Amino acid sequence: MLATACALITLSSCATFNRNDAAVKVGDASLSAKAAEKLAATGDSPATADAIRGALTKWIRVTVLEGSIGTAPAAITTPAELDTRLVQAIAVLGSSKARSTYELGASGSPLLCLGAITVATIDDANSVLATINSGTSFSDAAHQFSTDTVIKDAGGVVKDTNGKECLASQSISAPVVSALKDTPVGQPVAADLGTFSAVLMLRPFADLLPESQALIASASVPQEQLDAIVDGANIYVDPRYGRWDRDSGSVVTLTS
């Protein structure tokens, strides 16, 4: 009964639980109960059972994927590191397809990295476009002509509120996506966007920051490929935490 109770409440509150025991194993790699609680903790509050199962699921995926790409195993000590290592492992798997996926552009890339020079009218946009086509760099043209000071100062690089240069296609306004549809990466185009106009461009893959290229690479890996890799691993979960469910690819309660 105690084991069942521990699976349903905050596991750190179960005094008889040995926190040095392995909470989960993947092949020869293991994660202790103490380390699992640390990966699942938020602030000063103890980790809940659901949070621990989520951290175990992520740790399993990181460990299996890193093993598949030959990365030397190393301890993961923080939730942020766990997230970073997962993205990095998936990015390595998708690195060979990242550029080709991105160059599908607005017609198929999951992430779009925009360049823009905002102006008042479509005639102004066509004039700026002619300047670029005559040899002025996109960045220099943005510094010279953009009416948006943020974009002007960034040399035409469009970023979200968190400073990221690549955006999910569904988060970009429909008129912008429509203007860029079927436009090759690196080719600027003038567009009337209603209340203003702009010269738009999908920035070349080589111009993107390494972390942006990694995000595109990770988005290039189909979920079924990741599931197949993890599904083939030898995974053990201490039943006090739950069990590994291959259908969902996650640690779930014993009663699930």
C-alpha positions as a LaTeX table, in Angstrom:
\begin{tabular}{lrrr}
\hline
Residue & $x$ (\AA) & $y$ (\AA) & $z$ (\AA) \\
\hline
Met1 & 0.00 & 0.00 & 0.00 \\
Leu2 & 2.84 & 2.41 & 0.78 \\
Ala3 & 4.28 & 1.99 & $-2.71$ \\
Thr4 & 0.91 & 2.88 & $-4.24$ \\
Ala5 & 0.56 & 5.90 & $-1.97$ \\
Cys6 & 4.03 & 7.10 & $-2.94$ \\
Ala7 & 3.03 & 6.92 & $-6.59$ \\
Leu8 & 0.03 & 9.16 & $-5.97$ \\
Ile9 & 1.50 & 11.90 & $-3.76$ \\
Thr10 & 4.70 & 13.91 & $-3.53$ \\
Leu11 & 7.30 & 11.18 & $-3.41$ \\
Ser12 & 9.74 & 13.13 & $-1.26$ \\
Ser13 & 7.25 & 12.95 & 1.60 \\
Cys14 & 7.55 & 9.15 & 1.89 \\
Ala15 & 10.09 & 8.71 & 4.66 \\
Thr16 & 10.85 & 5.08 & 3.90 \\
Phe17 & 11.86 & 5.84 & 0.31 \\
Asn18 & 15.60 & 5.57 & $-0.27$ \\
Arg19 & 16.44 & 8.68 & $-2.28$ \\
Asn20 & 19.66 & 7.10 & $-3.55$ \\
Asp21 & 17.78 & 4.29 & $-5.30$ \\
Ala22 & 17.54 & 4.42 & $-9.09$ \\
Ala23 & 14.26 & 5.95 & $-10.11$ \\
Val24 & 14.83 & 4.96 & $-13.73$ \\
Lys25 & 17.36 & 3.13 & $-15.85$ \\
Val26 & 18.15 & 3.17 & $-19.56$ \\
Gly27 & 20.62 & 0.42 & $-20.33$ \\
Asp28 & 23.56 & 1.03 & $-18.02$ \\
Ala29 & 22.59 & 4.64 & $-17.28$ \\
Ser30 & 20.49 & 5.46 & $-14.22$ \\
Leu31 & 18.97 & 8.43 & $-12.44$ \\
Ser32 & 18.64 & 8.44 & $-8.66$ \\
Ala33 & 15.46 & 9.40 & $-6.86$ \\
Lys34 & 17.20 & 12.45 & $-5.39$ \\
Ala35 & 18.35 & 13.61 & $-8.83$ \\
Ala36 & 14.87 & 13.05 & $-10.27$ \\
Glu37 & 13.30 & 15.23 & $-7.59$ \\
Lys38 & 15.83 & 17.95 & $-8.34$ \\
Leu39 & 15.05 & 17.85 & $-12.07$ \\
Ala40 & 11.32 & 18.13 & $-11.31$ \\
Ala41 & 11.43 & 20.79 & $-8.59$ \\
Thr42 & 10.14 & 24.32 & $-9.15$ \\
Gly43 & 11.43 & 26.99 & $-6.82$ \\
Asp44 & 11.35 & 26.02 & $-3.15$ \\
Ser45 & 8.34 & 23.73 & $-3.52$ \\
Pro46 & 8.86 & 19.94 & $-3.41$ \\
Ala47 & 8.37 & 18.12 & $-6.67$ \\
Thr48 & 4.95 & 16.56 & $-7.21$ \\
Ala49 & 4.51 & 13.04 & $-8.51$ \\
Asp50 & 3.28 & 14.34 & $-11.87$ \\
Ala51 & 6.29 & 16.64 & $-12.18$ \\
Ile52 & 8.67 & 13.80 & $-11.38$ \\
Arg53 & 7.07 & 11.54 & $-13.96$ \\
Gly54 & 7.44 & 14.35 & $-16.50$ \\
Ala55 & 11.12 & 14.80 & $-15.63$ \\
Leu56 & 11.72 & 11.05 & $-15.83$ \\
Thr57 & 10.08 & 10.93 & $-19.26$ \\
Lys58 & 12.30 & 13.74 & $-20.51$ \\
Trp59 & 15.44 & 12.20 & $-18.96$ \\
Ile60 & 14.67 & 8.87 & $-20.62$ \\
Arg61 & 14.27 & 10.55 & $-23.99$ \\
Val62 & 17.49 & 12.55 & $-23.61$ \\
Thr63 & 19.46 & 9.47 & $-22.54$ \\
Val64 & 18.14 & 7.28 & $-25.36$ \\
Leu65 & 18.58 & 9.94 & $-28.06$ \\
Glu66 & 22.07 & 10.88 & $-26.90$ \\
Gly67 & 22.99 & 7.20 & $-26.97$ \\
Ser68 & 21.69 & 6.92 & $-30.53$ \\
Ile69 & 23.93 & 9.76 & $-31.74$ \\
Gly70 & 26.97 & 8.62 & $-29.76$ \\
Thr71 & 27.09 & 11.51 & $-27.29$ \\
Ala72 & 29.13 & 10.70 & $-24.18$ \\
Pro73 & 26.75 & 10.46 & $-21.21$ \\
Ala74 & 27.02 & 13.20 & $-18.60$ \\
Ala75 & 25.00 & 14.03 & $-15.51$ \\
Ile76 & 22.09 & 16.42 & $-15.93$ \\
Thr77 & 21.60 & 18.58 & $-12.86$ \\
Thr78 & 18.98 & 21.21 & $-13.69$ \\
Pro79 & 15.60 & 21.33 & $-15.50$ \\
Ala80 & 17.02 & 23.92 & $-17.92$ \\
Glu81 & 19.91 & 21.63 & $-18.82$ \\
Leu82 & 17.47 & 18.77 & $-19.35$ \\
Asp83 & 15.50 & 20.87 & $-21.84$ \\
Thr84 & 18.66 & 22.05 & $-23.59$ \\
Arg85 & 20.10 & 18.55 & $-23.92$ \\
Leu86 & 16.84 & 17.26 & $-25.41$ \\
Val87 & 16.80 & 20.00 & $-28.07$ \\
Gln88 & 20.50 & 19.44 & $-28.82$ \\
Ala89 & 20.09 & 15.69 & $-29.25$ \\
Ile90 & 17.13 & 16.09 & $-31.60$ \\
Ala91 & 19.01 & 18.81 & $-33.48$ \\
Val92 & 21.89 & 16.42 & $-34.17$ \\
Leu93 & 19.43 & 13.87 & $-35.54$ \\
Gly94 & 17.92 & 16.49 & $-37.84$ \\
Ser95 & 21.08 & 18.35 & $-38.78$ \\
Ser96 & 21.39 & 16.73 & $-42.21$ \\
Lys97 & 17.86 & 17.86 & $-43.11$ \\
Ala98 & 17.78 & 21.27 & $-41.45$ \\
Arg99 & 18.75 & 23.37 & $-44.45$ \\
Ser100 & 16.48 & 21.54 & $-46.90$ \\
Thr101 & 13.57 & 21.74 & $-44.47$ \\
Tyr102 & 14.10 & 25.46 & $-43.90$ \\
Glu103 & 14.39 & 26.12 & $-47.63$ \\
Leu104 & 10.86 & 24.84 & $-48.11$ \\
Gly105 & 10.09 & 28.37 & $-46.95$ \\
Ala106 & 6.56 & 29.56 & $-46.31$ \\
Ser107 & 5.26 & 26.53 & $-48.17$ \\
Gly108 & 6.57 & 23.98 & $-45.69$ \\
Ser109 & 9.18 & 25.06 & $-43.15$ \\
Pro110 & 7.94 & 24.86 & $-39.53$ \\
Leu111 & 10.02 & 27.94 & $-38.67$ \\
Leu112 & 10.40 & 31.15 & $-40.66$ \\
Cys113 & 13.26 & 33.60 & $-40.08$ \\
Leu114 & 12.24 & 36.94 & $-41.50$ \\
Gly115 & 14.00 & 39.97 & $-42.86$ \\
Ala116 & 11.87 & 43.08 & $-43.37$ \\
Ile117 & 12.19 & 46.71 & $-44.36$ \\
Thr118 & 8.99 & 48.58 & $-43.52$ \\
Val119 & 7.89 & 51.54 & $-45.62$ \\
Ala120 & 4.72 & 53.54 & $-46.18$ \\
Thr121 & 3.56 & 52.45 & $-49.64$ \\
Ile122 & 4.05 & 49.69 & $-52.18$ \\
Asp123 & 5.78 & 52.24 & $-54.45$ \\
Asp124 & 8.29 & 52.87 & $-51.66$ \\
Ala125 & 8.76 & 49.11 & $-51.24$ \\
Asn126 & 9.43 & 48.68 & $-54.96$ \\
Ser127 & 11.95 & 51.52 & $-54.83$ \\
Val128 & 13.81 & 49.89 & $-51.91$ \\
Leu129 & 13.68 & 46.55 & $-53.70$ \\
Ala130 & 15.29 & 48.13 & $-56.77$ \\
Thr131 & 18.05 & 49.52 & $-54.54$ \\
Ile132 & 18.73 & 46.05 & $-53.13$ \\
Asn133 & 18.69 & 44.47 & $-56.58$ \\
Ser134 & 21.24 & 47.03 & $-57.72$ \\
Gly135 & 23.72 & 45.85 & $-55.10$ \\
Thr136 & 22.88 & 47.39 & $-51.72$ \\
Ser137 & 22.77 & 44.76 & $-48.97$ \\
Phe138 & 19.46 & 44.03 & $-47.29$ \\
Ser139 & 20.93 & 45.11 & $-43.94$ \\
Asp140 & 22.19 & 48.44 & $-45.28$ \\
Ala141 & 18.86 & 49.10 & $-46.98$ \\
Ala142 & 17.04 & 48.41 & $-43.70$ \\
His143 & 19.28 & 50.85 & $-41.84$ \\
Gln144 & 18.62 & 53.46 & $-44.51$ \\
Phe145 & 14.93 & 53.07 & $-45.31$ \\
Ser146 & 12.99 & 51.18 & $-42.63$ \\
Thr147 & 10.27 & 53.19 & $-40.91$ \\
Asp148 & 10.23 & 50.77 & $-37.95$ \\
Thr149 & 13.11 & 51.83 & $-35.72$ \\
Val150 & 13.50 & 48.42 & $-34.05$ \\
Ile151 & 13.82 & 46.68 & $-37.41$ \\
Lys152 & 15.99 & 49.53 & $-38.67$ \\
Asp153 & 18.43 & 49.14 & $-35.75$ \\
Ala154 & 18.47 & 45.33 & $-36.25$ \\
Gly155 & 19.42 & 45.68 & $-39.91$ \\
Gly156 & 16.13 & 44.22 & $-41.07$ \\
Val157 & 16.15 & 41.16 & $-38.78$ \\
Val158 & 12.67 & 40.51 & $-37.36$ \\
Lys159 & 12.63 & 39.13 & $-33.81$ \\
Asp160 & 9.86 & 38.20 & $-31.40$ \\
Thr161 & 9.41 & 39.72 & $-27.94$ \\
Asn162 & 11.90 & 37.20 & $-26.53$ \\
Gly163 & 14.56 & 38.14 & $-29.05$ \\
Lys164 & 14.23 & 34.99 & $-31.15$ \\
Glu165 & 14.87 & 35.40 & $-34.87$ \\
Cys166 & 12.90 & 32.36 & $-36.05$ \\
Leu167 & 9.14 & 32.16 & $-35.58$ \\
Ala168 & 6.57 & 29.43 & $-35.97$ \\
Ser169 & 4.83 & 30.00 & $-39.29$ \\
Gln170 & 1.40 & 30.09 & $-37.62$ \\
Ser171 & 2.51 & 33.00 & $-35.42$ \\
Ile172 & 3.28 & 35.23 & $-38.42$ \\
Ser173 & 0.50 & 37.33 & $-39.94$ \\
Ala174 & $-1.28$ & 35.73 & $-42.87$ \\
Pro175 & $-0.52$ & 38.56 & $-45.35$ \\
Val176 & 3.23 & 38.18 & $-44.67$ \\
Val177 & 3.12 & 34.41 & $-45.12$ \\
Ser178 & 1.04 & 34.83 & $-48.28$ \\
Ala179 & 3.53 & 37.35 & $-49.71$ \\
Leu180 & 6.41 & 34.95 & $-49.10$ \\
Lys181 & 4.67 & 31.84 & $-50.40$ \\
Asp182 & 6.66 & 30.26 & $-53.23$ \\
Thr183 & 9.41 & 32.89 & $-52.75$ \\
Pro184 & 12.87 & 31.27 & $-52.48$ \\
Val185 & 14.91 & 31.78 & $-49.34$ \\
Gly186 & 17.20 & 34.80 & $-49.70$ \\
Gln187 & 15.10 & 36.50 & $-52.39$ \\
Pro188 & 13.53 & 39.83 & $-51.32$ \\
Val189 & 10.02 & 40.71 & $-52.43$ \\
Ala190 & 7.90 & 43.87 & $-52.19$ \\
Ala191 & 4.55 & 43.40 & $-50.45$ \\
Asp192 & 1.48 & 45.55 & $-49.74$ \\
Leu193 & 0.44 & 44.60 & $-46.20$ \\
Gly194 & $-2.59$ & 46.86 & $-45.90$ \\
Thr195 & $-1.73$ & 49.71 & $-43.51$ \\
Phe196 & 1.90 & 49.69 & $-44.63$ \\
Ser197 & 4.18 & 47.99 & $-47.12$ \\
Ala198 & 7.49 & 46.19 & $-46.78$ \\
Val199 & 10.32 & 44.47 & $-48.53$ \\
Leu200 & 10.26 & 40.97 & $-47.09$ \\
Met201 & 12.79 & 38.16 & $-47.24$ \\
Leu202 & 13.27 & 34.72 & $-45.74$ \\
Arg203 & 16.81 & 35.08 & $-44.47$ \\
Pro204 & 19.43 & 32.62 & $-45.78$ \\
Phe205 & 20.07 & 29.60 & $-43.56$ \\
Ala206 & 23.79 & 30.40 & $-43.38$ \\
Asp207 & 23.01 & 33.83 & $-41.88$ \\
Leu208 & 21.09 & 32.41 & $-38.92$ \\
Leu209 & 22.49 & 32.04 & $-35.43$ \\
Pro210 & 23.68 & 28.53 & $-34.48$ \\
Glu211 & 20.88 & 28.18 & $-31.94$ \\
Ser212 & 18.34 & 29.05 & $-34.63$ \\
Gln213 & 19.82 & 26.45 & $-36.98$ \\
Ala214 & 19.58 & 23.93 & $-34.12$ \\
Leu215 & 15.90 & 24.73 & $-33.58$ \\
Ile216 & 15.21 & 24.21 & $-37.27$ \\
Ala217 & 17.13 & 20.94 & $-37.17$ \\
Ser218 & 15.14 & 19.71 & $-34.18$ \\
Ala219 & 11.88 & 20.68 & $-35.91$ \\
Ser220 & 13.00 & 18.65 & $-38.94$ \\
Val221 & 12.81 & 15.31 & $-37.11$ \\
Pro222 & 9.41 & 13.57 & $-37.40$ \\
Gln223 & 7.88 & 12.55 & $-34.08$ \\
Glu224 & 7.52 & 8.98 & $-35.32$ \\
Gln225 & 11.29 & 8.79 & $-35.83$ \\
Leu226 & 11.90 & 9.90 & $-32.24$ \\
Asp227 & 9.27 & 7.47 & $-30.96$ \\
Ala228 & 10.86 & 4.58 & $-32.85$ \\
Ile229 & 14.29 & 5.30 & $-31.34$ \\
Val230 & 12.94 & 5.51 & $-27.80$ \\
Asp231 & 10.64 & 2.53 & $-28.27$ \\
Gly232 & 13.63 & 0.29 & $-29.00$ \\
Ala233 & 15.45 & 1.13 & $-25.77$ \\
Asn234 & 15.75 & $-1.00$ & $-22.65$ \\
Ile235 & 13.91 & 1.14 & $-20.09$ \\
Tyr236 & 13.22 & 0.40 & $-16.43$ \\
Val237 & 11.11 & 2.59 & $-14.12$ \\
Asp238 & 10.90 & 1.95 & $-10.38$ \\
Pro239 & 7.23 & 1.02 & $-9.82$ \\
Arg240 & 7.06 & 3.50 & $-6.96$ \\
Tyr241 & 7.09 & 6.17 & $-9.67$ \\
Gly242 & 4.91 & 4.40 & $-12.19$ \\
Arg243 & 5.72 & 2.53 & $-15.39$ \\
Trp244 & 7.03 & 3.22 & $-18.88$ \\
Asp245 & 4.16 & 3.31 & $-21.36$ \\
Arg246 & 5.43 & 2.64 & $-24.89$ \\
Asp247 & 2.21 & 3.75 & $-26.54$ \\
Ser248 & 2.45 & 7.29 & $-25.14$ \\
Gly249 & 6.25 & 7.29 & $-24.81$ \\
Ser250 & 6.06 & 8.51 & $-21.22$ \\
Val251 & 6.16 & 7.49 & $-17.57$ \\
Val252 & 2.60 & 7.03 & $-16.32$ \\
Thr253 & 0.98 & 5.93 & $-13.08$ \\
Leu254 & 0.68 & 2.21 & $-12.46$ \\
Thr255 & $-3.09$ & 2.47 & $-12.79$ \\
Ser256 & $-2.96$ & 4.12 & $-16.25$ \\
\hline
\end{tabular}
